[in-house]
Short mmCIF file of C-alpha atoms and ligand atoms in Angstrom, two decimals:
data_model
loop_
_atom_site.label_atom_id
_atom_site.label_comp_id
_atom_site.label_asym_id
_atom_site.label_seq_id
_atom_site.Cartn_x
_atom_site.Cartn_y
_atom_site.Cartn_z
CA UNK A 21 0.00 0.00 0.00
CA UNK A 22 0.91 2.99 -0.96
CA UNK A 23 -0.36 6.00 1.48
CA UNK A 24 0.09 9.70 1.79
CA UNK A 25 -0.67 11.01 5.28
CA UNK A 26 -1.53 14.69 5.81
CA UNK A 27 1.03 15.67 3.65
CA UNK A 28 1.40 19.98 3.68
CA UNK A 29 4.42 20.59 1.20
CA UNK A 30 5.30 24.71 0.75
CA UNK A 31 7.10 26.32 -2.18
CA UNK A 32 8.84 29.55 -2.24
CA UNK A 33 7.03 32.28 -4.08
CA UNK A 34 8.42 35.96 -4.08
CA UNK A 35 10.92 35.28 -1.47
CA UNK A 36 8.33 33.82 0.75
CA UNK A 37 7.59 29.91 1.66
CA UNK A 38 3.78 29.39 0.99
CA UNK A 39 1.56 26.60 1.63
CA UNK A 40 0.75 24.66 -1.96
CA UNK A 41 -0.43 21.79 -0.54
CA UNK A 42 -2.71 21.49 2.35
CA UNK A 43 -3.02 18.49 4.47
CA UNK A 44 -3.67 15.64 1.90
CA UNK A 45 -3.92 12.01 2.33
CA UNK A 46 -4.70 9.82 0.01
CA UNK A 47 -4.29 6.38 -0.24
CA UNK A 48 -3.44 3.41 -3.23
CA UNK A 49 -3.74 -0.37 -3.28
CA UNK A 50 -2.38 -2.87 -5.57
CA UNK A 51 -4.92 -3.68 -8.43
CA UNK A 52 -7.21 -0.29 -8.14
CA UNK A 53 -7.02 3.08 -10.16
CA UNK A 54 -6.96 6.62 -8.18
CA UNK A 55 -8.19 9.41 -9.78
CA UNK A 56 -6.48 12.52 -8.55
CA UNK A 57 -8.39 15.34 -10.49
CA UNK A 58 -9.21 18.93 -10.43
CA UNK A 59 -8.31 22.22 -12.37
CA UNK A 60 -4.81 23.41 -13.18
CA UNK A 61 -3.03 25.13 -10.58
CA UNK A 62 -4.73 22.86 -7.70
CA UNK A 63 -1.69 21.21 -6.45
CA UNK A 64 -1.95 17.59 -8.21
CA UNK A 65 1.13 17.40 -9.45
CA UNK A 66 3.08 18.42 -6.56
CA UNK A 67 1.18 16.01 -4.45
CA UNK A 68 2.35 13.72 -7.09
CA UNK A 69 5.65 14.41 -7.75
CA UNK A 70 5.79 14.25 -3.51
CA UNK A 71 5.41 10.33 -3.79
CA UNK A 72 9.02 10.25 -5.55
CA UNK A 73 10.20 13.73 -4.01
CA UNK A 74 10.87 14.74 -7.24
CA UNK A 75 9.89 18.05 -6.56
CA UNK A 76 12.70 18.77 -3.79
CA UNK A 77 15.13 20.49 -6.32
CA UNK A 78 12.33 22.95 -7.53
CA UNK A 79 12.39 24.40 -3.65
CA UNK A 80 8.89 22.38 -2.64
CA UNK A 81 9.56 21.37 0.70
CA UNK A 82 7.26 19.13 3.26
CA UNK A 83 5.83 20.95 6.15
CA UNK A 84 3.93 18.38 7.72
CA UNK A 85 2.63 14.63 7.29
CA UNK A 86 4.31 11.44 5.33
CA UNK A 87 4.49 9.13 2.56
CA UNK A 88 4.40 5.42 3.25
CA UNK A 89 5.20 2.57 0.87
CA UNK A 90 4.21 -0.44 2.80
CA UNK A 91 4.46 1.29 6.26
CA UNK A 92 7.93 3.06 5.56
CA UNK A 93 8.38 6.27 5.28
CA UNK A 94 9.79 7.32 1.88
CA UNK A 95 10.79 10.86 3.46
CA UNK A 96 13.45 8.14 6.21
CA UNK A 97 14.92 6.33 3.49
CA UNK A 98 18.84 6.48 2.29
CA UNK A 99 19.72 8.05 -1.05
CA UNK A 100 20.06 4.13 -2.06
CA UNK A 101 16.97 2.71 -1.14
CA UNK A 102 14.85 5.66 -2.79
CA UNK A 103 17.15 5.05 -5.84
CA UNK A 104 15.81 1.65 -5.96
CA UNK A 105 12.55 2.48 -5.59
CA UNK A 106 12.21 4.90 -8.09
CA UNK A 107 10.99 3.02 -11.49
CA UNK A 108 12.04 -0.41 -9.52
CA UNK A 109 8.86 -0.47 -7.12
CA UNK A 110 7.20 3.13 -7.96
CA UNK A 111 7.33 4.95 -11.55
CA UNK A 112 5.94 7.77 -13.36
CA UNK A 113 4.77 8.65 -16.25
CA UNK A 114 4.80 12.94 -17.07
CA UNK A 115 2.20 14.55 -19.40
CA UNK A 116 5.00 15.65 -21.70
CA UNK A 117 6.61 12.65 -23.09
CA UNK A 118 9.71 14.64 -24.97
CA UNK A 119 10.79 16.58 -21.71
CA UNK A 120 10.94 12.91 -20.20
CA UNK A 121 13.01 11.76 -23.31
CA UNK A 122 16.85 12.71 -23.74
CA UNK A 123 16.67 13.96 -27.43
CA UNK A 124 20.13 12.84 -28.16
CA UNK A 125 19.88 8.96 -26.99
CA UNK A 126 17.85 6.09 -29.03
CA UNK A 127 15.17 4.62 -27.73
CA UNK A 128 16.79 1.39 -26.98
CA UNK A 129 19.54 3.00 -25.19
CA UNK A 130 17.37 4.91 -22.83
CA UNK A 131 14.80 1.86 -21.81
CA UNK A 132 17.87 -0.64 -21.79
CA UNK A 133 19.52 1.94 -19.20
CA UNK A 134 16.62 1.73 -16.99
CA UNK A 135 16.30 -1.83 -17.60
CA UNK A 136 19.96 -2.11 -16.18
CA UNK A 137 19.76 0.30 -13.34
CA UNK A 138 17.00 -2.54 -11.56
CA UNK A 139 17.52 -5.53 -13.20
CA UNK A 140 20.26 -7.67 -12.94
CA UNK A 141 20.70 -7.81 -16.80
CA UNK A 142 23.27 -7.70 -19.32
CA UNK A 143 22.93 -6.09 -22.49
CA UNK A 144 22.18 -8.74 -24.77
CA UNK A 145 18.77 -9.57 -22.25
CA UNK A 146 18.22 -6.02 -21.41
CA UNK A 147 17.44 -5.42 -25.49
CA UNK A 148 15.54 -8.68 -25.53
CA UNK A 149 13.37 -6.88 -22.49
CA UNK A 150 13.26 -3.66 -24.03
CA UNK A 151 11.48 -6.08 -27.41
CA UNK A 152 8.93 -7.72 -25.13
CA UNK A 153 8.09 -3.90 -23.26
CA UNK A 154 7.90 -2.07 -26.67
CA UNK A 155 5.58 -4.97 -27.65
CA UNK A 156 3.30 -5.00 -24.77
CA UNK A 157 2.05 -1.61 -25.26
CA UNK A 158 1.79 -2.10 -28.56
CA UNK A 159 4.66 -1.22 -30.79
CA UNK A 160 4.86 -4.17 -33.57
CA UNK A 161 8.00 -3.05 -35.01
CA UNK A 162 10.04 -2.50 -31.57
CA UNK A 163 13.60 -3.48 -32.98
CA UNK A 164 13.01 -0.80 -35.32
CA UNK A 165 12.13 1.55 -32.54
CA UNK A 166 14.75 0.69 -30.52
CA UNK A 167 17.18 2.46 -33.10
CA UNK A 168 15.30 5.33 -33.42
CA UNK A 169 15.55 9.03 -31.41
CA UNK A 170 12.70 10.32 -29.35
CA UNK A 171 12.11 13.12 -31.87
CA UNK A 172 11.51 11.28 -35.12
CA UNK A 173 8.14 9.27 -33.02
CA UNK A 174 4.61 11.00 -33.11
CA UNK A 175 3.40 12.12 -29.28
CA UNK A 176 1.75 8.59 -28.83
CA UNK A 177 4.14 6.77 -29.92
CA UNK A 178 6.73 8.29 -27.29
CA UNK A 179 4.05 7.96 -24.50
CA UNK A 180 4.18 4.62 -25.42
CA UNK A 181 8.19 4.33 -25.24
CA UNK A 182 7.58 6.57 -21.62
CA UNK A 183 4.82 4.20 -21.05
CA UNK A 184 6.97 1.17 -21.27
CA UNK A 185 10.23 2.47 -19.78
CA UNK A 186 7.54 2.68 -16.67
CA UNK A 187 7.05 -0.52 -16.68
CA UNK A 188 10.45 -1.86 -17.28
CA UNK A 189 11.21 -3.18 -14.06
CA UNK A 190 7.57 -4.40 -13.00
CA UNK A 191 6.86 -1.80 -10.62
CA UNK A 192 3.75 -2.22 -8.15
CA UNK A 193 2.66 1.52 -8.85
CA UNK A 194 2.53 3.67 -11.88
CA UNK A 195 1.76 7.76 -11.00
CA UNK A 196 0.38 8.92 -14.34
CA UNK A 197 0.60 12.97 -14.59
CA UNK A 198 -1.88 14.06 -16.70
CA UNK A 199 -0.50 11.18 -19.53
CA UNK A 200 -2.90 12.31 -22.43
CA UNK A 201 -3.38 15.56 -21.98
CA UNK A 202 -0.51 16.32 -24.86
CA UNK A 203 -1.58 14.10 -27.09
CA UNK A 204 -4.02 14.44 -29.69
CA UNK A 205 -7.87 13.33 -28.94
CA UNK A 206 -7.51 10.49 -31.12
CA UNK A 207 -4.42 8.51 -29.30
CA UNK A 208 -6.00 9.78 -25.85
CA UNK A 209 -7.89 6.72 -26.01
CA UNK A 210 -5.76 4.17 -27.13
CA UNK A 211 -2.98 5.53 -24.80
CA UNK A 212 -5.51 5.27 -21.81
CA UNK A 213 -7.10 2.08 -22.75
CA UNK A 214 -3.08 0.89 -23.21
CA UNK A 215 -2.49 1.97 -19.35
CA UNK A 216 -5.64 0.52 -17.94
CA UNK A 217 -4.65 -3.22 -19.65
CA UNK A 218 -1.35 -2.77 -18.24
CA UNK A 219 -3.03 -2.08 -14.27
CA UNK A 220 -5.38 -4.73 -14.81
CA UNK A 221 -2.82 -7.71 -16.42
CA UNK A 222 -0.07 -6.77 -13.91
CA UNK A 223 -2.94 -6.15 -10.50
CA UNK A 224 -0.49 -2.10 -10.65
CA UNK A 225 -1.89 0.71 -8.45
CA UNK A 226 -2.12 3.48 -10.83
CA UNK A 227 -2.81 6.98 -9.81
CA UNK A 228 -4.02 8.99 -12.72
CA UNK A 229 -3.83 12.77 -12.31
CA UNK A 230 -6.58 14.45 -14.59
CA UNK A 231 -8.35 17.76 -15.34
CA UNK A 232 -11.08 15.44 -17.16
CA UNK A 233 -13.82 14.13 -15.11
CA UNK A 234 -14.99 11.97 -17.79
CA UNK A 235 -11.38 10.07 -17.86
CA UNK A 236 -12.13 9.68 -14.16
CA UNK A 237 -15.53 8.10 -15.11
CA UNK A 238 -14.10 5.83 -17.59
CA UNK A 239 -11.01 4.37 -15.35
CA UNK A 240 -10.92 4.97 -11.83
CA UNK A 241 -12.43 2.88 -8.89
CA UNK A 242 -11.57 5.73 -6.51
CA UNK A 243 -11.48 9.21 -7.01
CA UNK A 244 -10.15 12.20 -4.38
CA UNK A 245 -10.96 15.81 -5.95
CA UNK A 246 -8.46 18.40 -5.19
CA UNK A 247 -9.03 22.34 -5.17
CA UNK A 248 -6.54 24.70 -4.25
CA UNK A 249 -4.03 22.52 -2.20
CA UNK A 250 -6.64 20.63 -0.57
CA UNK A 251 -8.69 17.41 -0.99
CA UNK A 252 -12.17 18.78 -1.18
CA UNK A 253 -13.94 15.41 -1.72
CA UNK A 254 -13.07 11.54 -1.84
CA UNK A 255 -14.76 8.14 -2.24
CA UNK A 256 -15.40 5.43 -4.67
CA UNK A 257 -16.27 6.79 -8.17
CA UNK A 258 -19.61 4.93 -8.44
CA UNK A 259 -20.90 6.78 -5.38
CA UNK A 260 -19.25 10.41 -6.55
CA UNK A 261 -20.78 10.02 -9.71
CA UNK A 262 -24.33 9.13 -8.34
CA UNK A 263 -24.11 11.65 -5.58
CA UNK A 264 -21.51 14.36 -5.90
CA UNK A 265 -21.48 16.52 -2.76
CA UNK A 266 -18.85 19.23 -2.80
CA UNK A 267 -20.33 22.09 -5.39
CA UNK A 268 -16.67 21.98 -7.35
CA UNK A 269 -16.62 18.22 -8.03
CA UNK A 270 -20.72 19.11 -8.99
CA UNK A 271 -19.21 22.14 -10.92
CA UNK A 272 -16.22 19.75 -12.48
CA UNK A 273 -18.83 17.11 -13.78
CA UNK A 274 -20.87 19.94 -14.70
CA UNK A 275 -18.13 21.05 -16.69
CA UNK A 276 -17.23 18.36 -18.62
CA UNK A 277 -18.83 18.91 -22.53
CA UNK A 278 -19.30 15.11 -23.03
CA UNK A 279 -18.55 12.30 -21.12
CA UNK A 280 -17.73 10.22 -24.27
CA UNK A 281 -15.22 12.62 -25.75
CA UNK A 282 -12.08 12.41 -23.47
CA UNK A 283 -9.74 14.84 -23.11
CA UNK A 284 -12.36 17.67 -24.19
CA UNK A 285 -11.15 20.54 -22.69
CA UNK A 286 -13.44 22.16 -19.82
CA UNK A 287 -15.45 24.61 -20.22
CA UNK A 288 -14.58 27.35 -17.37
CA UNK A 289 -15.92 27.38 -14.08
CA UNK A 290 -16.13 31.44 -13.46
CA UNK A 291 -13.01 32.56 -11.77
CA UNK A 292 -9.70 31.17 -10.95
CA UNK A 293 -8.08 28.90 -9.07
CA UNK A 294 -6.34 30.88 -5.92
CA UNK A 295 -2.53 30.46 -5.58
CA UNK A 296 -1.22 29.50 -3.00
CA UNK A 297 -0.37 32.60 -0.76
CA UNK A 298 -3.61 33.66 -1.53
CA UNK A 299 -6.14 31.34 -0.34
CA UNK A 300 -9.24 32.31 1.96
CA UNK A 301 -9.59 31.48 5.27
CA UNK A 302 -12.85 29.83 5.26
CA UNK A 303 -13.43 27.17 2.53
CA UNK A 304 -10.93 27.50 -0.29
CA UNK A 305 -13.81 27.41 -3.02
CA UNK A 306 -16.09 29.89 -1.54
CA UNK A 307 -15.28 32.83 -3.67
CA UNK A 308 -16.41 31.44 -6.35
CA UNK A 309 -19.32 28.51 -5.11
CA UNK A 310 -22.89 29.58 -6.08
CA UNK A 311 -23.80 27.93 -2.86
CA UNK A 312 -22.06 30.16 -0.40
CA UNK A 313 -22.98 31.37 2.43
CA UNK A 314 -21.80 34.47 4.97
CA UNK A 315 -19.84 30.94 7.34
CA UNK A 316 -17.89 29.82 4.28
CA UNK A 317 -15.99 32.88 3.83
CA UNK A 318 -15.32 32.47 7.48
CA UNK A 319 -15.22 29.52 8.86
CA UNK A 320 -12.21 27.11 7.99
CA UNK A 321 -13.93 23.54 7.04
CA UNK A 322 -12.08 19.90 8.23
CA UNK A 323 -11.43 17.51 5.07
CA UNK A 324 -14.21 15.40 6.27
CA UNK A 325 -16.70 17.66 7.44
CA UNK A 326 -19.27 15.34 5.75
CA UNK A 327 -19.07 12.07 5.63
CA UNK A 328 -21.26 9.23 4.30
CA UNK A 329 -18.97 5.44 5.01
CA UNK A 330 -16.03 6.54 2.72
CA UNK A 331 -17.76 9.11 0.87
CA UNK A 332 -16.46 12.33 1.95
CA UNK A 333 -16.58 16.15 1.51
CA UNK A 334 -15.54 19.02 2.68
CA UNK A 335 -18.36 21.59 2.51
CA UNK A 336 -20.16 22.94 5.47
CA UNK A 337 -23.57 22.87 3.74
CA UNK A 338 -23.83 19.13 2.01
CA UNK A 339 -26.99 18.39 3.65
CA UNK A 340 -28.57 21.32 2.54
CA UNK A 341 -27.54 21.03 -1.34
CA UNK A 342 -30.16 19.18 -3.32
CA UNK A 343 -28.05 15.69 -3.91
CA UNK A 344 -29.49 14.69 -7.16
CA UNK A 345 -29.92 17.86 -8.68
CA UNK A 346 -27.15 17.92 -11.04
CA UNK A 347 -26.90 21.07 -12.73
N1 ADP B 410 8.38 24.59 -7.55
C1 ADP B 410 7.41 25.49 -7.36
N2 ADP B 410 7.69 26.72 -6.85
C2 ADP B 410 6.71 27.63 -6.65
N3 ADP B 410 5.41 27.42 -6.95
C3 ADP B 410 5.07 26.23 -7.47
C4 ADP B 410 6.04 25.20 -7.71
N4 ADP B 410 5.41 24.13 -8.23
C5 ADP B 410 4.12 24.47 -8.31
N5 ADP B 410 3.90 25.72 -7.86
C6 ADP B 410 2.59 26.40 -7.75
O1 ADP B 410 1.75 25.59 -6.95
C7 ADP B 410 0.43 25.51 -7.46
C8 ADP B 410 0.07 24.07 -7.76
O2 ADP B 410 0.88 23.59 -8.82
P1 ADP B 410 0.69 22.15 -9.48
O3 ADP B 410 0.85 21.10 -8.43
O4 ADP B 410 1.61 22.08 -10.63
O5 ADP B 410 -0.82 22.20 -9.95
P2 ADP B 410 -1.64 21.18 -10.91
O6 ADP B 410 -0.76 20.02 -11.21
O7 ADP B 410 -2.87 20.83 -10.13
O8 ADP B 410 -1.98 21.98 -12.13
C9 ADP B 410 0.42 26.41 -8.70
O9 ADP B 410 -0.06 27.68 -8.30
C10 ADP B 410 1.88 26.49 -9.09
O10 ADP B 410 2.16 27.70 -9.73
MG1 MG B 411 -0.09 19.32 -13.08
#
């Protein structure tokens, strides 16, 4: 298990260290798919660079809380062991294949280096690896791939070479970051349907970090909704979708064009997403929630101020919202 406890990381902005993410925990099992989704600028990508602390050389630093990979704190481990887990037991996959690629390397020399780095391999099996990976999400010619350079493949197909480099030494998570959103609509699918065979054949925990509800809809078993730096609602998808509680998750869905086209963009929720530095003391989404009252703008709401088994929300006025009237 994979499990992020109250986790508050700050960046610097200005000079200043500012709260960016607030308190989060979140949790992933072997064999299910998180959805981690909300607007830009709401802190999912920090939280999910966190899980590798990746983002430590951009200045984000943890404030509070912890990251556990089967009960050990990845924030205690040795330079060595964190090494190994990176790609070896946890691996990621960015929304922007080509910054993830060195330009000047082939293909085959990049996934055979990661092969190396975890496996006890030598070359010869290493390429014979890299083959079977290229094949498995879907690349018929892979020795021809394998001599290739990141820049003469089309977006997909370099997702694809990310996609397997992921998987190249059988981790038990995969973080996806937003993996489709640079692609064009047409590959979104395949590329998603490709990830989702790969979590179900191999029993991964996959967190997928979206914008797009409907991706959420179509893959996840849990889902944790995130709005500036915070976790504003959480639960199994089935039971968000039926009965959304928070009014931005409502607003999110609300959002989304058509649930059948992924990737659409949104259409914009009025307003913006507060930085950090600049939230509101009461309920981060106030400002701009339809449903707000005068104790919103005040009042700072817990993460699960409502809570229905492991449905939860934080919104001072669930109750009093109409459940099942989407809008
Ligand atoms: N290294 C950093 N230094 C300063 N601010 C940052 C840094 N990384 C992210 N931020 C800010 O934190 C907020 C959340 O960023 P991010 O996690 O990338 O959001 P998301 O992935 O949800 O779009 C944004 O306002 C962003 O500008
Ligand atoms: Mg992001």
């Amino acid at each position: 298990m994979l499990e992020i406890r109250d986790l508050s990381l700050t960046v610097s902005i200005e000079g200043r260290r500012v709260e960016a993410v607030s308190a989060v925990s979140l949790q992933l099992e072997a064999g299910r798919v998180l959805g981690l989704v909300g607007e830009s600028g709401c802190g999912k990508s920090l939280t999910a660079q966190a899980i590798l602390r990746l983002g430590e050389h951009q200045g984000v630093e943890k404030s509070s809380g912890d990251i556990l990979l089967d009960g050990n704190s990845l924030f205690e481990m040795d330079d060595e062991s964190l090494r190994r887990i990176r790609g070896g037991r946890i691996s990621m996959v960015f929304q922007e294949p080509m910054t993830a690629l060195n330009p000047v390397f082939s293909i085959g020399s990049q996934i055979t280096e990661v092969i190396r780095l975890h496996l006890d391999m030598d070359k010869q099996q290493a390429n014979a690896r890299a083959v079977q990976l290229l094949h498995d999400v879907g690349m018929q010619d892979a020795e021809q791939v394998l001599k290739q350079y990141p820049d003469s493949l089309s977006g997909g197909m370099r997702q694809r070479v990310l996609i397997s480099m992921a998987m190249a030494a059988d981790p038990d998570y995969i973080i996806a970051d937003e993996p489709t959103t640079a692609l064009d609509v047409s590959v979104q699918k395949r590329i998603i349907t490709l990830l989702l065979n790969l979590q179900k054949k191999r029993n991964l925990g996959l967190l997928l970090v979206t914008h797009d509800f409907g991706l959420v809809a179509e893959m996840c078993d849990d889902v944790a909704v995130m709005y500036a730096g915070q976790i504003v609602e959480a639960g199994k998808v089935a039971d968000i979708f039926d009965h959304p509680a928070h009014p931005y998750t409502r607003a999110l869905m609300g959002c989304r064009p058509e649930v059948s086209e992924p990737g659409a963009s949104l259409t914009v929720i009025s307003g913006q997403v507060p930085s950090p530095g600049h939230w509101p003391q009461g309920c981060h989404f106030a400002e701009r929630c339809s449903l707000a009252r005068h104790d919103c703008m005040e009042k700072p709401v817990t993460a699960a101020c409502w809570q229905q088994g492991e449905h939860i929300a934080r919104c001072l006025h669930v109750d009093e919202h109409d459940m099942d009237d989407r809008t």
